[in-house]
Amino acid sequence: MTTREATLIVGDGIGPEITQATLQVLDALDVKFDWDEQYGGMAAVENAGTPLPNATLDSIRRTRLCLKGPLTTPVGGGYRSVNVALRQEFDLYANVRPTKTIVPGGRYENVDLVIIRENTEGLYVGLDYTFKIGGDRRALAQAMSIVTREGSERVAKFAFEYAKTHGRKKVTIVHKANILKATSGLFLESAKRIAEQYAASIVSDDKIVDNTAMQLVIKPEQFDMIVTTNLFGDILSDLAAGLVGGLGLAPGANIGTHAAIFEPVHGSAPDIAGKGIANPSAQMLAAAMMLDHVNELGKAKKLRQAIEAVIVKDNVRTADLGGRATTAEFAKAVSGRIRA
Ligand code: NAD
């Protein structure tokens, strides 16, 4: 692998601990990233007076690749969410959330699905207002949902390309076009048009979102990939994480034309920060997604297999998975598996 420059934001709370563990296993994999470390979140407020300094943005603009720990969103002070700001700044239109059963003995054994969520449109465009009627200042509320053909087609294309690269067989388009005939209807129509272009190699179907939620709970193994709009994707991707034991093992990626940012789905876990007991798996799996993104598919697979083997076969688990291993012990075990 040639050395590639990438931005590193270690994050707040447990961020430094899980990132340190992740760098250690990347080292064992002999992965060559030239890290440009930058601040974000509370660490950036303390060091630069803002949660998202220009130096951090400049770095991502240059490297187009970022591994990020969880950031604490400062309460009050008028700060906007760093994650939302990054999404807007780099037009990160595809949110990728893989969900896979790792720990056996849970509710579902064979879940292995990837949800692609459109990240920039829909009800999350921020056109959300209240109106005064008579004496009530907040008598009426209105939100606007924006869906474009271009936005729908590009996220659908991303989903089908992802399916091709990752050997996935089927993409389900999730919508509510029976009721939201204009917005969800346009998404469905656009995504179906893209699906036709891939029909020779990838099967596709469509499902209404409420039925999808029920089917995910009844028989999640039937899904391979889902592509959907912003709000539905937000809800379904957390639902999916819950099927396999919560957010502790869930990585995510936000991908756009100008940059790609990889992170664990969980937050900064202030309750256990500094104790050395956080589970670094989600951050390690985020790094595996980053390796996929730079076409290091073999190394990504090796990392995933090592994490699974350590949890399932070696029974080395952190407290959130019912074990007693520290973050450092877990990292050492994964590095050992990689080198074996
Ligand atoms: P959280 O995910 O940080 O924690 C929820 C619970 O899960 C806590 O009990 C925590 O100890 C546990 N947990 C989380 N990650 C863990 C890990 N890797 N290993 C073991 N246990 C883990 O959610 P929260 O407490 O609601 O949020 C804390 C802060 O994180 C807030 O400021 C929030 O805004 C921020 N946050 C950031 C992101 C992000 O940067 N992507 C995502 C979610 C929350």
mmCIF file of C-alpha atoms and ligand atoms in Angstrom:
data_model
loop_
_atom_site.group_PDB
_atom_site.id
_atom_site.type_symbol
_atom_site.label_atom_id
_atom_site.label_comp_id
_atom_site.label_asym_id
_atom_site.label_seq_id
_atom_site.Cartn_x
_atom_site.Cartn_y
_atom_site.Cartn_z
ATOM 1 C CA MET A 1 0.000 0.000 0.000
ATOM 2 C CA THR A 2 1.332 3.445 -0.838
ATOM 3 C CA THR A 3 1.321 6.035 1.936
ATOM 4 C CA ARG A 4 -1.811 8.183 1.835
ATOM 5 C CA GLU A 5 -2.411 11.348 3.744
ATOM 6 C CA ALA A 6 -5.526 11.335 5.932
ATOM 7 C CA THR A 7 -6.996 13.613 8.567
ATOM 8 C CA LEU A 8 -7.331 12.266 12.098
ATOM 9 C CA ILE A 9 -9.703 13.741 14.673
ATOM 10 C CA VAL A 10 -9.335 11.692 17.853
ATOM 11 C CA GLY A 11 -12.491 13.176 19.368
ATOM 12 C CA ASP A 12 -13.742 13.778 22.889
ATOM 13 C CA GLY A 13 -14.446 11.566 25.906
ATOM 14 C CA ILE A 14 -13.433 7.995 25.031
ATOM 15 C CA GLY A 15 -12.249 9.231 21.595
ATOM 16 C CA PRO A 16 -8.514 9.301 22.406
ATOM 17 C CA GLU A 17 -8.612 5.805 23.978
ATOM 18 C CA ILE A 18 -10.468 4.085 21.145
ATOM 19 C CA THR A 19 -8.443 5.940 18.499
ATOM 20 C CA GLN A 20 -5.154 4.933 20.108
ATOM 21 C CA ALA A 21 -6.354 1.305 20.087
ATOM 22 C CA THR A 22 -7.365 1.635 16.429
ATOM 23 C CA LEU A 23 -4.000 3.113 15.377
ATOM 24 C CA GLN A 24 -2.326 0.184 17.099
ATOM 25 C CA VAL A 25 -4.236 -2.401 15.042
ATOM 26 C CA LEU A 26 -3.678 -0.421 11.821
ATOM 27 C CA ASP A 27 0.002 -0.601 12.639
ATOM 28 C CA ALA A 28 -0.232 -4.375 13.001
ATOM 29 C CA LEU A 29 -1.925 -4.447 9.575
ATOM 30 C CA ASP A 30 0.980 -2.459 8.176
ATOM 31 C CA VAL A 31 -1.370 0.225 6.922
ATOM 32 C CA LYS A 32 0.389 3.373 5.818
ATOM 33 C CA PHE A 33 -1.636 6.484 6.499
ATOM 34 C CA ASP A 34 0.214 9.737 6.964
ATOM 35 C CA TRP A 35 -2.031 11.208 9.673
ATOM 36 C CA ASP A 36 -2.666 14.924 9.861
ATOM 37 C CA GLU A 37 -4.076 15.256 13.381
ATOM 38 C CA GLN A 38 -6.626 18.035 13.848
ATOM 39 C CA TYR A 39 -9.006 19.151 16.579
ATOM 40 C CA GLY A 40 -12.791 18.864 16.561
ATOM 41 C CA GLY A 41 -15.564 19.093 19.178
ATOM 42 C CA MET A 42 -14.847 20.088 22.796
ATOM 43 C CA ALA A 43 -11.095 19.589 22.335
ATOM 44 C CA ALA A 44 -11.255 22.187 19.546
ATOM 45 C CA VAL A 45 -13.337 24.591 21.642
ATOM 46 C CA GLU A 46 -10.624 24.416 24.318
ATOM 47 C CA ASN A 47 -7.760 24.802 21.826
ATOM 48 C CA ALA A 48 -9.154 27.044 19.094
ATOM 49 C CA GLY A 49 -12.353 28.538 20.518
ATOM 50 C CA THR A 50 -14.617 26.770 18.011
ATOM 51 C CA PRO A 51 -15.756 23.130 17.662
ATOM 52 C CA LEU A 52 -14.791 23.055 13.977
ATOM 53 C CA PRO A 53 -11.633 25.127 13.289
ATOM 54 C CA ASN A 54 -10.714 26.216 9.761
ATOM 55 C CA ALA A 55 -7.477 24.218 10.030
ATOM 56 C CA THR A 56 -9.544 21.033 10.426
ATOM 57 C CA LEU A 57 -11.706 21.897 7.412
ATOM 58 C CA ASP A 58 -8.610 22.777 5.349
ATOM 59 C CA SER A 59 -7.020 19.464 6.249
ATOM 60 C CA ILE A 60 -10.082 17.429 5.155
ATOM 61 C CA ARG A 61 -10.350 19.540 2.000
ATOM 62 C CA ARG A 62 -6.776 18.542 1.171
ATOM 63 C CA THR A 63 -6.755 14.868 2.222
ATOM 64 C CA ARG A 64 -10.423 14.137 1.340
ATOM 65 C CA LEU A 65 -10.210 11.315 3.860
ATOM 66 C CA CYS A 66 -10.869 11.447 7.598
ATOM 67 C CA LEU A 67 -11.057 9.074 10.554
ATOM 68 C CA LYS A 68 -12.974 10.703 13.334
ATOM 69 C CA GLY A 69 -13.675 9.813 16.952
ATOM 70 C CA PRO A 70 -16.925 10.809 18.664
ATOM 71 C CA LEU A 71 -17.365 14.502 19.386
ATOM 72 C CA THR A 72 -19.194 15.983 22.342
ATOM 73 C CA THR A 73 -21.704 18.546 21.108
ATOM 74 C CA PRO A 74 -21.268 21.581 23.377
ATOM 75 C CA VAL A 75 -24.598 22.402 25.037
ATOM 76 C CA GLY A 76 -25.577 26.071 24.683
ATOM 77 C CA GLY A 77 -23.247 28.731 23.314
ATOM 78 C CA GLY A 78 -24.961 28.682 19.918
ATOM 79 C CA TYR A 79 -22.649 25.989 18.490
ATOM 80 C CA ARG A 80 -24.131 24.032 15.642
ATOM 81 C CA SER A 81 -23.498 20.322 15.424
ATOM 82 C CA VAL A 82 -20.046 19.586 14.008
ATOM 83 C CA ASN A 83 -21.383 16.494 12.289
ATOM 84 C CA VAL A 84 -24.082 18.474 10.485
ATOM 85 C CA ALA A 85 -21.564 21.207 9.574
ATOM 86 C CA LEU A 86 -19.156 18.624 8.085
ATOM 87 C CA ARG A 87 -21.999 17.025 6.136
ATOM 88 C CA GLN A 88 -22.919 20.376 4.613
ATOM 89 C CA GLU A 89 -19.373 21.612 4.029
ATOM 90 C CA PHE A 90 -18.291 18.527 2.075
ATOM 91 C CA ASP A 91 -21.679 17.566 0.608
ATOM 92 C CA LEU A 92 -21.462 14.148 2.253
ATOM 93 C CA TYR A 93 -24.565 12.822 0.574
ATOM 94 C CA ALA A 94 -24.358 9.124 1.425
ATOM 95 C CA ASN A 95 -24.459 7.790 4.962
ATOM 96 C CA VAL A 96 -23.336 4.167 5.070
ATOM 97 C CA ARG A 97 -24.298 1.986 8.008
ATOM 98 C CA PRO A 98 -23.361 -1.697 7.938
ATOM 99 C CA THR A 99 -24.992 -3.951 10.529
ATOM 100 C CA LYS A 100 -23.712 -7.449 11.135
ATOM 101 C CA THR A 101 -24.210 -10.019 13.873
ATOM 102 C CA ILE A 102 -20.843 -10.438 15.594
ATOM 103 C CA VAL A 103 -21.642 -11.663 19.086
ATOM 104 C CA PRO A 104 -23.536 -14.964 18.920
ATOM 105 C CA GLY A 105 -26.449 -15.773 21.212
ATOM 106 C CA GLY A 106 -28.294 -12.521 20.686
ATOM 107 C CA ARG A 107 -31.795 -12.155 19.316
ATOM 108 C CA TYR A 108 -30.770 -12.622 15.679
ATOM 109 C CA GLU A 109 -27.929 -14.752 14.373
ATOM 110 C CA ASN A 110 -27.438 -13.948 10.698
ATOM 111 C CA VAL A 111 -27.990 -10.244 10.232
ATOM 112 C CA ASP A 112 -25.710 -8.759 7.594
ATOM 113 C CA LEU A 113 -27.142 -5.681 5.968
ATOM 114 C CA VAL A 114 -26.018 -2.253 4.842
ATOM 115 C CA ILE A 115 -28.270 0.789 4.967
ATOM 116 C CA ILE A 116 -27.479 3.709 2.656
ATOM 117 C CA ARG A 117 -29.200 6.873 3.805
ATOM 118 C CA GLU A 118 -29.502 10.024 1.711
ATOM 119 C CA ASN A 119 -27.804 12.561 3.934
ATOM 120 C CA THR A 120 -28.527 16.040 2.583
ATOM 121 C CA GLU A 121 -32.189 16.287 1.566
ATOM 122 C CA GLY A 122 -35.637 15.288 2.807
ATOM 123 C CA LEU A 123 -37.048 16.607 6.060
ATOM 124 C CA TYR A 124 -33.576 17.433 7.410
ATOM 125 C CA VAL A 125 -32.920 20.450 5.187
ATOM 126 C CA GLY A 126 -33.707 22.736 8.129
ATOM 127 C CA LEU A 127 -36.890 24.345 6.772
ATOM 128 C CA ASP A 128 -38.726 23.798 10.045
ATOM 129 C CA TYR A 129 -40.852 26.664 11.384
ATOM 130 C CA THR A 130 -43.514 27.570 13.947
ATOM 131 C CA PHE A 131 -46.235 30.167 13.354
ATOM 132 C CA LYS A 132 -48.263 32.374 15.647
ATOM 133 C CA ILE A 133 -52.048 32.184 15.620
ATOM 134 C CA GLY A 134 -53.931 34.525 17.941
ATOM 135 C CA GLY A 135 -52.114 34.606 21.283
ATOM 136 C CA ASP A 136 -50.225 31.352 20.753
ATOM 137 C CA ARG A 137 -46.723 31.983 19.336
ATOM 138 C CA ARG A 138 -46.259 28.334 18.526
ATOM 139 C CA ALA A 139 -49.768 27.378 17.433
ATOM 140 C CA LEU A 140 -48.700 25.810 14.142
ATOM 141 C CA ALA A 141 -45.549 24.087 12.999
ATOM 142 C CA GLN A 142 -44.478 23.313 9.467
ATOM 143 C CA ALA A 143 -41.524 21.413 8.036
ATOM 144 C CA MET A 144 -40.594 21.221 4.405
ATOM 145 C CA SER A 145 -39.136 18.152 2.768
ATOM 146 C CA ILE A 146 -36.950 18.670 -0.280
ATOM 147 C CA VAL A 147 -36.296 15.761 -2.612
ATOM 148 C CA THR A 148 -34.571 16.223 -5.964
ATOM 149 C CA ARG A 149 -34.183 13.823 -8.865
ATOM 150 C CA GLU A 150 -30.453 14.532 -8.913
ATOM 151 C CA GLY A 151 -30.055 13.902 -5.168
ATOM 152 C CA SER A 152 -32.102 10.700 -5.319
ATOM 153 C CA GLU A 153 -30.283 9.377 -8.357
ATOM 154 C CA ARG A 154 -26.822 10.020 -6.965
ATOM 155 C CA VAL A 155 -27.508 8.218 -3.669
ATOM 156 C CA ALA A 156 -29.182 5.326 -5.514
ATOM 157 C CA LYS A 157 -26.203 5.097 -7.857
ATOM 158 C CA PHE A 158 -23.896 5.106 -4.836
ATOM 159 C CA ALA A 159 -25.901 2.227 -3.303
ATOM 160 C CA PHE A 160 -25.763 0.081 -6.451
ATOM 161 C CA GLU A 161 -22.063 0.795 -6.982
ATOM 162 C CA TYR A 162 -21.453 -0.147 -3.329
ATOM 163 C CA ALA A 163 -23.388 -3.376 -3.920
ATOM 164 C CA LYS A 164 -21.181 -4.174 -6.905
ATOM 165 C CA THR A 165 -17.893 -3.454 -5.104
ATOM 166 C CA HIS A 166 -18.875 -5.373 -1.980
ATOM 167 C CA GLY A 167 -20.459 -8.384 -3.661
ATOM 168 C CA ARG A 168 -23.952 -7.608 -2.424
ATOM 169 C CA LYS A 169 -26.857 -9.184 -4.288
ATOM 170 C CA LYS A 170 -29.961 -7.118 -3.599
ATOM 171 C CA VAL A 171 -30.922 -3.503 -2.919
ATOM 172 C CA THR A 172 -34.312 -2.639 -1.410
ATOM 173 C CA ILE A 173 -35.580 0.890 -2.092
ATOM 174 C CA VAL A 174 -37.469 2.059 1.015
ATOM 175 C CA HIS A 175 -40.099 4.828 0.713
ATOM 176 C CA LYS A 176 -43.571 6.032 1.604
ATOM 177 C CA ALA A 177 -44.708 6.826 -1.919
ATOM 178 C CA ASN A 178 -48.248 5.613 -1.248
ATOM 179 C CA ILE A 179 -48.852 8.682 0.957
ATOM 180 C CA LEU A 180 -46.031 11.139 0.142
ATOM 181 C CA LYS A 181 -46.683 10.860 -3.567
ATOM 182 C CA ALA A 182 -44.541 13.845 -4.610
ATOM 183 C CA THR A 183 -41.438 13.623 -2.393
ATOM 184 C CA SER A 184 -41.191 9.913 -1.656
ATOM 185 C CA GLY A 185 -42.699 9.229 -5.080
ATOM 186 C CA LEU A 186 -39.856 11.097 -6.783
ATOM 187 C CA PHE A 187 -37.266 9.233 -4.707
ATOM 188 C CA LEU A 188 -38.799 5.872 -5.638
ATOM 189 C CA GLU A 189 -39.100 6.747 -9.322
ATOM 190 C CA SER A 190 -35.489 8.000 -9.483
ATOM 191 C CA ALA A 191 -34.035 5.057 -7.553
ATOM 192 C CA LYS A 192 -35.961 2.560 -9.696
ATOM 193 C CA ARG A 193 -34.524 4.140 -12.823
ATOM 194 C CA ILE A 194 -31.002 3.633 -11.487
ATOM 195 C CA ALA A 195 -31.903 0.073 -10.412
ATOM 196 C CA GLU A 196 -32.778 -0.777 -14.022
ATOM 197 C CA GLN A 197 -29.234 0.101 -15.093
ATOM 198 C CA TYR A 198 -27.863 -2.527 -12.689
ATOM 199 C CA ALA A 199 -30.586 -5.145 -13.247
ATOM 200 C CA ALA A 200 -28.189 -7.599 -14.906
ATOM 201 C CA SER A 201 -26.072 -8.000 -11.755
ATOM 202 C CA ILE A 202 -28.086 -6.735 -8.777
ATOM 203 C CA VAL A 203 -31.633 -7.602 -7.809
ATOM 204 C CA SER A 204 -33.789 -4.798 -6.482
ATOM 205 C CA ASP A 205 -37.225 -4.366 -5.011
ATOM 206 C CA ASP A 206 -39.028 -1.671 -3.055
ATOM 207 C CA LYS A 207 -40.825 -1.602 0.282
ATOM 208 C CA ILE A 208 -42.898 0.899 2.210
ATOM 209 C CA VAL A 209 -41.048 2.129 5.305
ATOM 210 C CA ASP A 210 -43.547 0.932 7.924
ATOM 211 C CA ASN A 211 -43.578 -2.574 6.475
ATOM 212 C CA THR A 212 -39.756 -2.448 6.316
ATOM 213 C CA ALA A 213 -39.582 -1.648 10.047
ATOM 214 C CA MET A 214 -41.803 -4.638 10.834
ATOM 215 C CA GLN A 215 -39.907 -6.956 8.478
ATOM 216 C CA LEU A 216 -36.583 -5.858 10.011
ATOM 217 C CA VAL A 217 -37.812 -6.975 13.428
ATOM 218 C CA ILE A 218 -39.468 -10.200 12.201
ATOM 219 C CA LYS A 219 -36.842 -11.423 9.741
ATOM 220 C CA PRO A 220 -33.831 -9.098 9.333
ATOM 221 C CA GLU A 221 -31.823 -11.754 7.449
ATOM 222 C CA GLN A 222 -34.028 -11.175 4.383
ATOM 223 C CA PHE A 223 -32.355 -7.772 3.789
ATOM 224 C CA ASP A 224 -29.043 -7.313 2.018
ATOM 225 C CA MET A 225 -28.951 -3.562 1.307
ATOM 226 C CA ILE A 226 -31.449 -0.744 1.814
ATOM 227 C CA VAL A 227 -31.347 2.689 0.181
ATOM 228 C CA THR A 228 -33.682 5.350 1.521
ATOM 229 C CA THR A 229 -34.291 9.012 2.284
ATOM 230 C CA ASN A 230 -32.828 10.971 5.212
ATOM 231 C CA LEU A 231 -35.422 10.582 7.978
ATOM 232 C CA PHE A 232 -36.300 6.945 7.222
ATOM 233 C CA GLY A 233 -32.604 6.076 7.007
ATOM 234 C CA ASP A 234 -31.860 7.760 10.306
ATOM 235 C CA ILE A 235 -34.493 5.705 12.100
ATOM 236 C CA LEU A 236 -33.931 2.389 10.316
ATOM 237 C CA SER A 237 -30.140 2.455 10.751
ATOM 238 C CA ASP A 238 -30.427 2.775 14.538
ATOM 239 C CA LEU A 239 -33.158 0.139 14.529
ATOM 240 C CA ALA A 240 -30.767 -2.156 12.661
ATOM 241 C CA ALA A 241 -27.931 -1.469 15.137
ATOM 242 C CA GLY A 242 -30.320 -2.477 17.937
ATOM 243 C CA LEU A 243 -30.962 -5.837 16.249
ATOM 244 C CA VAL A 244 -27.348 -6.872 16.774
ATOM 245 C CA GLY A 245 -26.645 -5.508 20.230
ATOM 246 C CA GLY A 246 -26.578 -1.736 20.053
ATOM 247 C CA LEU A 247 -24.225 0.996 18.949
ATOM 248 C CA GLY A 248 -21.001 -0.343 20.552
ATOM 249 C CA LEU A 249 -20.160 -2.364 17.444
ATOM 250 C CA ALA A 250 -21.603 -0.004 14.835
ATOM 251 C CA PRO A 251 -19.392 1.947 12.445
ATOM 252 C CA GLY A 252 -20.597 4.539 9.957
ATOM 253 C CA ALA A 253 -19.330 6.561 7.030
ATOM 254 C CA ASN A 254 -20.405 9.821 5.471
ATOM 255 C CA ILE A 255 -19.329 9.928 1.867
ATOM 256 C CA GLY A 256 -19.504 12.717 -0.696
ATOM 257 C CA THR A 257 -17.858 13.836 -3.875
ATOM 258 C CA HIS A 258 -15.275 15.948 -2.031
ATOM 259 C CA ALA A 259 -14.505 13.879 1.068
ATOM 260 C CA ALA A 260 -15.247 10.745 3.062
ATOM 261 C CA ILE A 261 -15.434 10.666 6.861
ATOM 262 C CA PHE A 262 -15.427 7.456 8.908
ATOM 263 C CA GLU A 263 -16.523 7.224 12.540
ATOM 264 C CA PRO A 264 -18.089 5.068 15.220
ATOM 265 C CA VAL A 265 -21.838 5.593 15.529
ATOM 266 C CA HIS A 266 -21.755 5.950 19.315
ATOM 267 C CA GLY A 267 -21.008 9.186 21.170
ATOM 268 C CA SER A 268 -18.158 10.268 23.434
ATOM 269 C CA ALA A 269 -19.417 8.207 26.412
ATOM 270 C CA PRO A 270 -18.422 10.731 29.118
ATOM 271 C CA ASP A 271 -19.525 8.293 31.846
ATOM 272 C CA ILE A 272 -16.608 5.926 31.099
ATOM 273 C CA ALA A 273 -14.083 8.348 29.567
ATOM 274 C CA GLY A 274 -10.508 7.975 30.849
ATOM 275 C CA LYS A 275 -11.186 4.625 32.515
ATOM 276 C CA GLY A 276 -9.603 2.534 29.762
ATOM 277 C CA ILE A 277 -12.642 0.244 29.485
ATOM 278 C CA ALA A 278 -14.335 1.544 26.301
ATOM 279 C CA ASN A 279 -14.971 -0.865 23.465
ATOM 280 C CA PRO A 280 -12.848 0.285 20.486
ATOM 281 C CA SER A 281 -14.573 -2.111 18.015
ATOM 282 C CA ALA A 282 -16.817 0.477 16.353
ATOM 283 C CA GLN A 283 -13.853 2.787 15.736
ATOM 284 C CA MET A 284 -11.784 -0.142 14.420
ATOM 285 C CA LEU A 285 -14.668 -1.151 12.129
ATOM 286 C CA ALA A 286 -14.879 2.475 10.940
ATOM 287 C CA ALA A 287 -11.190 2.204 10.033
ATOM 288 C CA ALA A 288 -12.006 -1.005 8.134
ATOM 289 C CA MET A 289 -14.625 0.929 6.132
ATOM 290 C CA MET A 290 -11.961 3.547 5.393
ATOM 291 C CA LEU A 291 -9.643 0.810 4.098
ATOM 292 C CA ASP A 292 -12.458 -0.429 1.831
ATOM 293 C CA HIS A 293 -12.864 3.117 0.568
ATOM 294 C CA VAL A 294 -9.210 3.372 -0.457
ATOM 295 C CA ASN A 295 -9.469 -0.031 -2.134
ATOM 296 C CA GLU A 296 -7.550 -1.938 0.517
ATOM 297 C CA LEU A 297 -10.280 -4.573 0.589
ATOM 298 C CA GLY A 298 -7.947 -7.359 1.750
ATOM 299 C CA LYS A 299 -6.672 -5.436 4.755
ATOM 300 C CA ALA A 300 -10.199 -4.347 5.654
ATOM 301 C CA LYS A 301 -11.353 -7.962 5.611
ATOM 302 C CA LYS A 302 -8.398 -9.062 7.723
ATOM 303 C CA LEU A 303 -9.201 -6.401 10.326
ATOM 304 C CA ARG A 304 -12.886 -7.391 10.493
ATOM 305 C CA GLN A 305 -12.004 -11.065 10.796
ATOM 306 C CA ALA A 306 -9.512 -10.334 13.602
ATOM 307 C CA ILE A 307 -12.094 -8.333 15.581
ATOM 308 C CA GLU A 308 -14.681 -11.099 15.179
ATOM 309 C CA ALA A 309 -12.219 -13.818 16.143
ATOM 310 C CA VAL A 310 -11.137 -11.955 19.271
ATOM 311 C CA ILE A 311 -14.731 -11.422 20.413
ATOM 312 C CA VAL A 312 -16.209 -14.777 19.402
ATOM 313 C CA LYS A 313 -13.362 -17.327 19.548
ATOM 314 C CA ASP A 314 -10.945 -15.796 22.054
ATOM 315 C CA ASN A 315 -13.762 -14.413 24.212
ATOM 316 C CA VAL A 316 -11.798 -11.220 24.847
ATOM 317 C CA ARG A 317 -14.560 -8.686 25.427
ATOM 318 C CA THR A 318 -14.935 -5.275 26.990
ATOM 319 C CA ALA A 319 -17.495 -4.657 29.750
ATOM 320 C CA ASP A 320 -20.268 -3.508 27.386
ATOM 321 C CA LEU A 321 -20.171 -7.011 25.837
ATOM 322 C CA GLY A 322 -20.170 -8.684 29.247
ATOM 323 C CA GLY A 323 -16.389 -9.187 29.439
ATOM 324 C CA ARG A 324 -13.552 -7.818 31.580
ATOM 325 C CA ALA A 325 -10.971 -6.780 28.984
ATOM 326 C CA THR A 326 -9.645 -3.237 28.955
ATOM 327 C CA THR A 327 -9.450 -1.202 25.756
ATOM 328 C CA ALA A 328 -5.691 -1.860 25.595
ATOM 329 C CA GLU A 329 -6.073 -5.617 26.168
ATOM 330 C CA PHE A 330 -8.667 -5.792 23.394
ATOM 331 C CA ALA A 331 -6.383 -3.869 21.005
ATOM 332 C CA LYS A 332 -3.475 -6.180 21.855
ATOM 333 C CA ALA A 333 -5.621 -9.261 21.184
ATOM 334 C CA VAL A 334 -6.774 -7.903 17.789
ATOM 335 C CA SER A 335 -3.178 -6.987 16.843
ATOM 336 C CA GLY A 336 -2.112 -10.498 17.840
ATOM 337 C CA ARG A 337 -4.773 -12.086 15.623
ATOM 338 C CA ILE A 338 -3.699 -9.873 12.698
ATOM 339 C CA ARG A 339 -0.038 -10.847 13.087
ATOM 340 C CA ALA A 340 -0.782 -14.570 13.630
HETATM 341 P P1 NAD B 1 -22.997 7.783 23.947
HETATM 342 O O1 NAD B 1 -23.063 6.902 22.734
HETATM 343 O O2 NAD B 1 -21.758 8.559 24.153
HETATM 344 O O3 NAD B 1 -23.203 6.859 25.253
HETATM 345 C C1 NAD B 1 -24.392 6.086 25.513
HETATM 346 C C2 NAD B 1 -24.044 4.903 26.433
HETATM 347 O O4 NAD B 1 -23.281 3.934 25.698
HETATM 348 C C3 NAD B 1 -23.171 5.308 27.623
HETATM 349 O O5 NAD B 1 -23.539 4.548 28.755
HETATM 350 C C4 NAD B 1 -21.756 4.926 27.184
HETATM 351 O O6 NAD B 1 -20.900 4.597 28.249
HETATM 352 C C5 NAD B 1 -22.018 3.716 26.296
HETATM 353 N N1 NAD B 1 -20.993 3.612 25.229
HETATM 354 C C6 NAD B 1 -20.912 4.381 24.109
HETATM 355 N N2 NAD B 1 -19.858 4.014 23.386
HETATM 356 C C7 NAD B 1 -19.244 3.002 24.036
HETATM 357 C C8 NAD B 1 -18.083 2.216 23.782
HETATM 358 N N3 NAD B 1 -17.334 2.384 22.684
HETATM 359 N N4 NAD B 1 -17.742 1.284 24.704
HETATM 360 C C9 NAD B 1 -18.468 1.082 25.790
HETATM 361 N N5 NAD B 1 -19.597 1.788 26.098
HETATM 362 C C10 NAD B 1 -19.966 2.743 25.223
HETATM 363 O O7 NAD B 1 -24.285 8.727 23.908
HETATM 364 P P2 NAD B 1 -24.611 10.032 24.771
HETATM 365 O O8 NAD B 1 -24.205 9.798 26.199
HETATM 366 O O9 NAD B 1 -26.012 10.324 24.449
HETATM 367 O O10 NAD B 1 -23.719 11.186 24.152
HETATM 368 C C11 NAD B 1 -22.518 11.699 24.725
HETATM 369 C C12 NAD B 1 -21.982 12.813 23.849
HETATM 370 O O11 NAD B 1 -21.632 12.284 22.557
HETATM 371 C C13 NAD B 1 -22.971 13.957 23.572
HETATM 372 O O12 NAD B 1 -22.287 15.194 23.615
HETATM 373 C C14 NAD B 1 -23.460 13.688 22.157
HETATM 374 O O13 NAD B 1 -23.845 14.879 21.512
HETATM 375 C C15 NAD B 1 -22.228 13.100 21.540
HETATM 376 N N6 NAD B 1 -22.490 12.225 20.369
HETATM 377 C C16 NAD B 1 -21.618 12.346 19.335
HETATM 378 C C17 NAD B 1 -21.748 11.519 18.206
HETATM 379 C C18 NAD B 1 -20.747 11.664 17.102
HETATM 380 O O14 NAD B 1 -19.779 12.398 17.207
HETATM 381 N N7 NAD B 1 -20.933 10.988 15.973
HETATM 382 C C19 NAD B 1 -22.773 10.565 18.161
HETATM 383 C C20 NAD B 1 -23.644 10.461 19.253
HETATM 384 C C21 NAD B 1 -23.480 11.297 20.356
#
